[in-house]
Structures are given as C-alpha cells and as structure tokens.
mmCIF file of C-alpha atoms in Angstrom:
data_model
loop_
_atom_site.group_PDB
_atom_site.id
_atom_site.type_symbol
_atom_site.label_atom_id
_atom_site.label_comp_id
_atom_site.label_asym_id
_atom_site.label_seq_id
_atom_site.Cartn_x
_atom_site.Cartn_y
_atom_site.Cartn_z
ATOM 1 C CA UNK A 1 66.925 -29.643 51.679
ATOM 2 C CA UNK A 2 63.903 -31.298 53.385
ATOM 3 C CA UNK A 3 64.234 -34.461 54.877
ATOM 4 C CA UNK A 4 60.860 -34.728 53.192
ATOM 5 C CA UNK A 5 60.853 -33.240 49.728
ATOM 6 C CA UNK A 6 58.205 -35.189 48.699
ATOM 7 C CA UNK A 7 55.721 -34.767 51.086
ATOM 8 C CA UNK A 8 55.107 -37.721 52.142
ATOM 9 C CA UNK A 9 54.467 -37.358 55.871
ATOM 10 C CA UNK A 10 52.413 -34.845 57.787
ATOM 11 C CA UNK A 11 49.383 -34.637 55.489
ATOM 12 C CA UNK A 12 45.829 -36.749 55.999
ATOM 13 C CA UNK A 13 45.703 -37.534 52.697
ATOM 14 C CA UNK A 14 48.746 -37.392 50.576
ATOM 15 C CA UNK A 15 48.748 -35.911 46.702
ATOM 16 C CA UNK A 16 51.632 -36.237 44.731
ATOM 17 C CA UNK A 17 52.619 -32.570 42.894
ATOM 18 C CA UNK A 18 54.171 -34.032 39.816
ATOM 19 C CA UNK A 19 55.885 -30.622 38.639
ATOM 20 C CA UNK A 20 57.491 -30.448 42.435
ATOM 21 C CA UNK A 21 58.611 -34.127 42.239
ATOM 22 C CA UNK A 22 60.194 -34.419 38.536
ATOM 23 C CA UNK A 23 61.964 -30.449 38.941
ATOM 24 C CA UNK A 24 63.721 -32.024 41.709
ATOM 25 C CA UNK A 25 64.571 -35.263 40.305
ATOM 26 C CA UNK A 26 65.744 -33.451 37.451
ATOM 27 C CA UNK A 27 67.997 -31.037 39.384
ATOM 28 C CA UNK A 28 68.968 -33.852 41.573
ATOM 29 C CA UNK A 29 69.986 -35.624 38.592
ATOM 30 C CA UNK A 30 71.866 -33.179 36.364
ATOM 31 C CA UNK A 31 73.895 -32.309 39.914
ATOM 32 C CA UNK A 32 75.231 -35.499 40.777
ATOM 33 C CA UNK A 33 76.351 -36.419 36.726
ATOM 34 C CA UNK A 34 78.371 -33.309 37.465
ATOM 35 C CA UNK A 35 80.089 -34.346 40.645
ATOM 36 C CA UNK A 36 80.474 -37.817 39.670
ATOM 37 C CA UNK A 37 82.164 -37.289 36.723
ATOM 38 C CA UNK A 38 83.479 -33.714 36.838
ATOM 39 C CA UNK A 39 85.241 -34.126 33.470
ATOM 40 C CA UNK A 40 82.253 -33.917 32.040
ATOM 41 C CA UNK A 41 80.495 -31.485 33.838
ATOM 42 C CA UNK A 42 80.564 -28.678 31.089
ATOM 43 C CA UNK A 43 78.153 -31.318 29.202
ATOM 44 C CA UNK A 44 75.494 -31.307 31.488
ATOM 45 C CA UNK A 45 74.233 -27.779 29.641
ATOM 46 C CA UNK A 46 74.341 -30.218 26.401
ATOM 47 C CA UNK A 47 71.995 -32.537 27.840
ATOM 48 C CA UNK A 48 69.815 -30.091 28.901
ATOM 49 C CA UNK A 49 69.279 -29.158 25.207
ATOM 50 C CA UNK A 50 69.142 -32.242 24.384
ATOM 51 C CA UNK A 51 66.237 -33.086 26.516
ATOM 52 C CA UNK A 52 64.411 -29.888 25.722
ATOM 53 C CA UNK A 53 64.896 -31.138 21.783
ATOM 54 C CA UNK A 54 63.567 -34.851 22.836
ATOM 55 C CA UNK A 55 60.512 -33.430 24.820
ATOM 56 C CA UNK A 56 59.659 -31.133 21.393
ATOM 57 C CA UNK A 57 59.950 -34.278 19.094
ATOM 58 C CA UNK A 58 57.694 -36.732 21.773
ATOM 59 C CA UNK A 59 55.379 -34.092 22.575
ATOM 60 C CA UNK A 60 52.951 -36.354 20.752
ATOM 61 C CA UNK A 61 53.577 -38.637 24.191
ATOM 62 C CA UNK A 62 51.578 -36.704 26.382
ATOM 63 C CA UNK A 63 48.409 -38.231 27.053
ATOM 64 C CA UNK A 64 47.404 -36.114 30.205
ATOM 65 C CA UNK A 65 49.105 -33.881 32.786
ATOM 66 C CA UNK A 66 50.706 -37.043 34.766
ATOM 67 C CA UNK A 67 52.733 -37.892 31.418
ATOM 68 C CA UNK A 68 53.656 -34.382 30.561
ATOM 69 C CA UNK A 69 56.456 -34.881 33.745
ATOM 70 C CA UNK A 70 57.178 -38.403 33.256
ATOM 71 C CA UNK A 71 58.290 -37.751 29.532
ATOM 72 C CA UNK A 72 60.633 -34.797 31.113
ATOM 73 C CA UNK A 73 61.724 -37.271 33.351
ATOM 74 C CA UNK A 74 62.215 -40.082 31.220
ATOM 75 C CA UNK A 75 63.826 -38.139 28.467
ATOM 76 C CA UNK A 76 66.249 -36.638 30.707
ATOM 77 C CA UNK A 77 67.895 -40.318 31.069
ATOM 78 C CA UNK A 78 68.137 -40.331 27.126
ATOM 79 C CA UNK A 79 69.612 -37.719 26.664
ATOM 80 C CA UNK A 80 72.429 -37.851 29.146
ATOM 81 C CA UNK A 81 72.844 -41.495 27.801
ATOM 82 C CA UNK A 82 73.095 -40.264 23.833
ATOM 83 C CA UNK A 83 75.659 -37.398 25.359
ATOM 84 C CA UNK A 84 77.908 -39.770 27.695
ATOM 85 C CA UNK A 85 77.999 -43.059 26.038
ATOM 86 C CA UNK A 86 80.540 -42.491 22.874
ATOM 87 C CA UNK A 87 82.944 -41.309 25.833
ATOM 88 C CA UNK A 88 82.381 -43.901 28.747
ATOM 89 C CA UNK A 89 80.634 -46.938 26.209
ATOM 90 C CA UNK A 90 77.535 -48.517 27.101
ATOM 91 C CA UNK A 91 77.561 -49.958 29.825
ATOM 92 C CA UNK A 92 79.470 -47.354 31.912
ATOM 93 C CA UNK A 93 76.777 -44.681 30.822
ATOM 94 C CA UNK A 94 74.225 -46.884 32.146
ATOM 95 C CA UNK A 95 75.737 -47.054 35.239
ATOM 96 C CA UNK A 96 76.787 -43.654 35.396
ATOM 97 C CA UNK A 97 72.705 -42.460 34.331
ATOM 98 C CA UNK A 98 71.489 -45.265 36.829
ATOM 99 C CA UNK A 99 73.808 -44.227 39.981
ATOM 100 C CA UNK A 100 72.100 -39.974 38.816
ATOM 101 C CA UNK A 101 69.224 -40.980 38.693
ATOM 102 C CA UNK A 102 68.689 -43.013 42.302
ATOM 103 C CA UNK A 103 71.164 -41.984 44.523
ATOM 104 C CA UNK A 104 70.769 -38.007 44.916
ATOM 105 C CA UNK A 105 67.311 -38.694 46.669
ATOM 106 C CA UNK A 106 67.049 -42.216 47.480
ATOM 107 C CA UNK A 107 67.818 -42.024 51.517
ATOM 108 C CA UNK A 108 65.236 -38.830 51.589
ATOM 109 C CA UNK A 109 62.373 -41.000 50.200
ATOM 110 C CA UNK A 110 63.415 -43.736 52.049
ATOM 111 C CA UNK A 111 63.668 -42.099 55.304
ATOM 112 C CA UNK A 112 60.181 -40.127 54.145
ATOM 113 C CA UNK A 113 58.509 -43.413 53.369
ATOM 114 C CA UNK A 114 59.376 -45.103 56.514
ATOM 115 C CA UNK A 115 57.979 -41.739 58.753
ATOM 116 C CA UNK A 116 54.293 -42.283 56.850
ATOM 117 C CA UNK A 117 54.125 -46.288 57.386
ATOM 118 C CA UNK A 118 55.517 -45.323 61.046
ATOM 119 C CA UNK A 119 53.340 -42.730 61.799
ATOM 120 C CA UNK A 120 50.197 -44.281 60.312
ATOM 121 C CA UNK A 121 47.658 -45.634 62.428
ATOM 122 C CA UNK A 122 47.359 -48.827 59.914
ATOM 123 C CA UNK A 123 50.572 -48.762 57.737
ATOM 124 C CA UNK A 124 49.574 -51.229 55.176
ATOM 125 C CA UNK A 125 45.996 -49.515 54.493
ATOM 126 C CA UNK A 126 48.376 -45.785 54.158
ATOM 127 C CA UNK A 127 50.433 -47.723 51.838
ATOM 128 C CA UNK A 128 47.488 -48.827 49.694
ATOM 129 C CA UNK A 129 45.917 -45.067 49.637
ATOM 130 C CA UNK A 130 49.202 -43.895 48.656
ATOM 131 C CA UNK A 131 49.885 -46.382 45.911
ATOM 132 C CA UNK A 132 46.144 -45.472 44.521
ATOM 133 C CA UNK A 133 47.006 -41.662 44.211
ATOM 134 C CA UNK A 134 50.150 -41.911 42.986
ATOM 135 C CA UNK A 135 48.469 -44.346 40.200
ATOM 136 C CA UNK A 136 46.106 -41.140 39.624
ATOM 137 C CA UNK A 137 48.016 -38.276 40.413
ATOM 138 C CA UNK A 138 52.034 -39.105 39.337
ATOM 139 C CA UNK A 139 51.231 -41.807 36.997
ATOM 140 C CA UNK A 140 48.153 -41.160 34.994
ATOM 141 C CA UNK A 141 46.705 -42.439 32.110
ATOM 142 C CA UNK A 142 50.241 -43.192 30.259
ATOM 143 C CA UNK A 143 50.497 -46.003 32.677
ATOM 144 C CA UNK A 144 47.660 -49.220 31.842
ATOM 145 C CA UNK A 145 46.959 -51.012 35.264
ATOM 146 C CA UNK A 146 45.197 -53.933 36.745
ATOM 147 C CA UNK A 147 43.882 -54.479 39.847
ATOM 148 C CA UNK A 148 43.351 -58.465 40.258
ATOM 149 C CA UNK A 149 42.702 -58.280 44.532
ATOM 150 C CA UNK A 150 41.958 -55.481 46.734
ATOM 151 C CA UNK A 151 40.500 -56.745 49.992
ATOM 152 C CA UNK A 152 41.323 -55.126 52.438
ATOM 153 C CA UNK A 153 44.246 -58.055 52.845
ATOM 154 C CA UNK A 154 46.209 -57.550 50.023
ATOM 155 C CA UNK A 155 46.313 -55.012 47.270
ATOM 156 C CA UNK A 156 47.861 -56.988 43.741
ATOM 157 C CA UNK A 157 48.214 -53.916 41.325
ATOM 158 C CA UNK A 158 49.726 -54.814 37.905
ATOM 159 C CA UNK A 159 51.376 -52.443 35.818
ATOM 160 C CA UNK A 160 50.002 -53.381 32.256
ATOM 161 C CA UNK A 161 51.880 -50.795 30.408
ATOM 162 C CA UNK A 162 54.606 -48.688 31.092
ATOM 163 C CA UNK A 163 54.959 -44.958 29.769
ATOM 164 C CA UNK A 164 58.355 -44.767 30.404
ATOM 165 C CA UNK A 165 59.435 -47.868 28.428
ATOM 166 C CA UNK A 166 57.168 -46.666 26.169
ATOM 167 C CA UNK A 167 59.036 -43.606 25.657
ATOM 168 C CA UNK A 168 62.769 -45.679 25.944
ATOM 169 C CA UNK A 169 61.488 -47.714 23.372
ATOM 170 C CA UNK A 170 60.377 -45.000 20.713
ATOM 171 C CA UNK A 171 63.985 -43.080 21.556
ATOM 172 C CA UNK A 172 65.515 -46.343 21.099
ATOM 173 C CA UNK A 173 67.236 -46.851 24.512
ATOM 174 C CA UNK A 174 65.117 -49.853 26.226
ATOM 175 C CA UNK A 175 67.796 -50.586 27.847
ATOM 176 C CA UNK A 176 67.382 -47.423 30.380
ATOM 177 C CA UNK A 177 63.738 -48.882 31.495
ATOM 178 C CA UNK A 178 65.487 -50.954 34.267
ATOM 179 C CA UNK A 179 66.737 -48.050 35.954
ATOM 180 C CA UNK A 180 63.390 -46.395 36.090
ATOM 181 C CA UNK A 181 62.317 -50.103 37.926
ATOM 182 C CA UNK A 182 65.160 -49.930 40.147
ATOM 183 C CA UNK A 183 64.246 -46.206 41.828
ATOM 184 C CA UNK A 184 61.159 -47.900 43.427
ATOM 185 C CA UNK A 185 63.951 -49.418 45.970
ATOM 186 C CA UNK A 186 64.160 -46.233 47.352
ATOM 187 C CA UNK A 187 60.460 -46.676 48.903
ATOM 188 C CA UNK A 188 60.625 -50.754 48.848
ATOM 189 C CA UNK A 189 63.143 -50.909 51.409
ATOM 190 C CA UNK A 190 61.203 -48.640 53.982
ATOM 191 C CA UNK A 191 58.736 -51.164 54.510
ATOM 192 C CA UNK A 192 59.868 -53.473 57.628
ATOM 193 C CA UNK A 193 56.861 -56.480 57.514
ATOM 194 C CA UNK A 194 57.818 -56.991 61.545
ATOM 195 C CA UNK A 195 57.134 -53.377 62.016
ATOM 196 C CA UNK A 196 55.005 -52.333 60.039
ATOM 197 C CA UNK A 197 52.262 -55.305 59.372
ATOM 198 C CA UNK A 198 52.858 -56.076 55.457
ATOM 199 C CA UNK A 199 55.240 -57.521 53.092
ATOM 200 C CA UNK A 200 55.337 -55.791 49.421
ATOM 201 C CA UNK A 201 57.011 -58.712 46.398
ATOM 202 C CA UNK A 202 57.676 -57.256 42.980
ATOM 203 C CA UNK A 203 59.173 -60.370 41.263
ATOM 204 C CA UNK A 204 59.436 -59.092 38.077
ATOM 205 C CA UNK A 205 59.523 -56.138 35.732
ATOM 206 C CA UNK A 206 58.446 -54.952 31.959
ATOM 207 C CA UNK A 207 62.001 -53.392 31.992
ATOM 208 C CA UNK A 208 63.607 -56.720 32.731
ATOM 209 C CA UNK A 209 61.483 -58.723 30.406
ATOM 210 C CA UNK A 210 58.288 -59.709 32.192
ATOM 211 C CA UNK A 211 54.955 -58.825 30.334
ATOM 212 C CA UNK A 212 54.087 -56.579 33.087
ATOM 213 C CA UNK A 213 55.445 -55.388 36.813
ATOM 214 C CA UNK A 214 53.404 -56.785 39.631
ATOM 215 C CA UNK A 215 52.738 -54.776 43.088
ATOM 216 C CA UNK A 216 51.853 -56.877 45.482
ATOM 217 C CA UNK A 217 50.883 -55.833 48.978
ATOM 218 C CA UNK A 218 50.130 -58.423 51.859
ATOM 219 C CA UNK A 219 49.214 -58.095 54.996
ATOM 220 C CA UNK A 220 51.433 -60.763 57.866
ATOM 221 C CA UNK A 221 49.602 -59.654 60.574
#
C-alpha cells in the first residue's frame, strides 16, 4: 500500500476523494477485526450485511454527496458493535471497534500529514487550506461549522454539529462518537509547533460531552 493513500502530499492543491478515503477505511477496518480477533472472523461477512441493512434504513441521512460516505463509514462502527458486543460486552467491543477503526491507517496518515506540513512552503497556511476542503469536500453539509477567527494568525473552526453523532445517536450507540474524535490523532500528532510554525488545541469534543469540538490553529512563530 501507499505510504500515502490519501493523497495528501504531492498535489498544489489537495481534494479529498471521499469514495477513495471511506472504501479504504472500510477495508482497513473489516481486516484488522479479523486479525485481531480471529475467532470471530467468519462474522465480519455478518457485519457487512448488517451495515448494508443500516445504510438502507438511514438513507434518509444523506444530505449531500460528503454524507453519503460518512454514513457508510459511521454505520460500519454500528454494526460491528451490535454483532460483537453480546460476545465480548460493552466495553470490550468498544475497544475492539475503536483499536479497527484507528490503527490499520493511523501511521500512513500520520507519516502523510507530516510530508505536506514538511514540504509546504508555509505549513500552518497548507494546514488551514486543507482543513477548509476537507470541511467542503469530506465533510459537507451534514457537518454545521463556525468560523469565529481566520486571520491569517489563527484559524478557530468549530464543529457545531456532528453527522456522525448524529447518526450514533439515531442507531442508538452514542457511545461510538468518541472513537470517530479520537481518529483525528492520527493527523494531530504530525504537527511539531518547533518545526513546523503552529500549535493545533482541541480541548474538547461533542462525543465527549462538549456542545461542540473546537479546531484551533495558532501560529508560534
């Protein structure tokens, strides 16, 4: 596999491909609940169904092209949670989807991440432009934001409301939003203020009970 799958470096302008992204988080994901728990391997086909039966009842979701893909990918979660938590309990599901979810591509986007901020003539201005599409392109019109400060210092975007707690929340498992907020720390922990110019704080989370998820972006230098 790439050491870029998501594109991230060698373009002028980069433009998340939301079908790319989510088919390999997906794969990603269904592989590594099969190697980490071979024993239940033979259920990942289950899930699959299940999913496909969760997108038909939520179709009702999709608000635009960006949330078509982020209900596959949230739903995917569900319904490897419904299928694995009356054998491993709660918590241990949880775990298990959180550890799928994150892990199979986190060093890749990490790595990727750290190449554009790197490679970029101004790092903190490349971040900005990329937070900005992926608001567009990957997140779309599921997702409310705010935009407080832009300045050309600091770029404070506020996530208002969140389509994929949206969607927990209707399929009754809130409890997965926190794993959706922890796969940003794939991409948070590229950024190196010494190195690159800019410190990014998210101190809170809708998924861990703040009333909305704060992105803030500040230039140190």
């Amino acid at each position: 596999m790439s050491t870029d799958p998501f594109g991230l470096t060698g373009a002028d302008h980069y433009v998340p491909d939301p079908e790319r992204d989510t088919a390999l988080l997906l794969d990603a994901f269904y592989q590594h609940l099969a190697t980490a728990l071979p024993e239940y391997a033979p259920l990942t086909a289950a899930m699959r169904a299940r999913q496909d039966e969760l997108e038909a009842a939520n179709a009702h979701l999709i608000v635009d092209e960006p949330a078509r893909h982020n209900l596959r990918m949230t739903l995917a979660l569900v319904a490897a949670y419904e299928v694995l938590s009356p054998r491993l309990g709660r918590e241990e599901a949880i775990a298990a989807v959180r550890a799928a979810f994150i892990e199979p591509l986190g060093d890749s986007l990490k790595e990727g991440t750290r190449a554009m901020l790197d490679g970029a003539q101004d790092a903190f201005q490349a971040m900005v432009e990329l937070s900005k599409s992926r608001e567009e392109h990957a997140f779309g019109k599921g997702f409310v934001f705010a935009r407080p400060v832009d300045d050309g210092e600091r770029y404070h975007v506020e996530v208002r409301r969140c389509f994929y707690h949206d969607v927990l929340l209707a399929n009754g498992a809130p409890e997965l939003t926190p794993v959706m907020c922890a796969f940003d720390a794939n991409w948070i922990e590229a950024i190196a203020p010494d190195r690159h110019g800019f410190r990014f704080e998210r101190r809170t989370t809708i998924g861990t009970g703040g009333t909305h998820c704060p992105f803030h972006f500040v230039r140190t230098r």
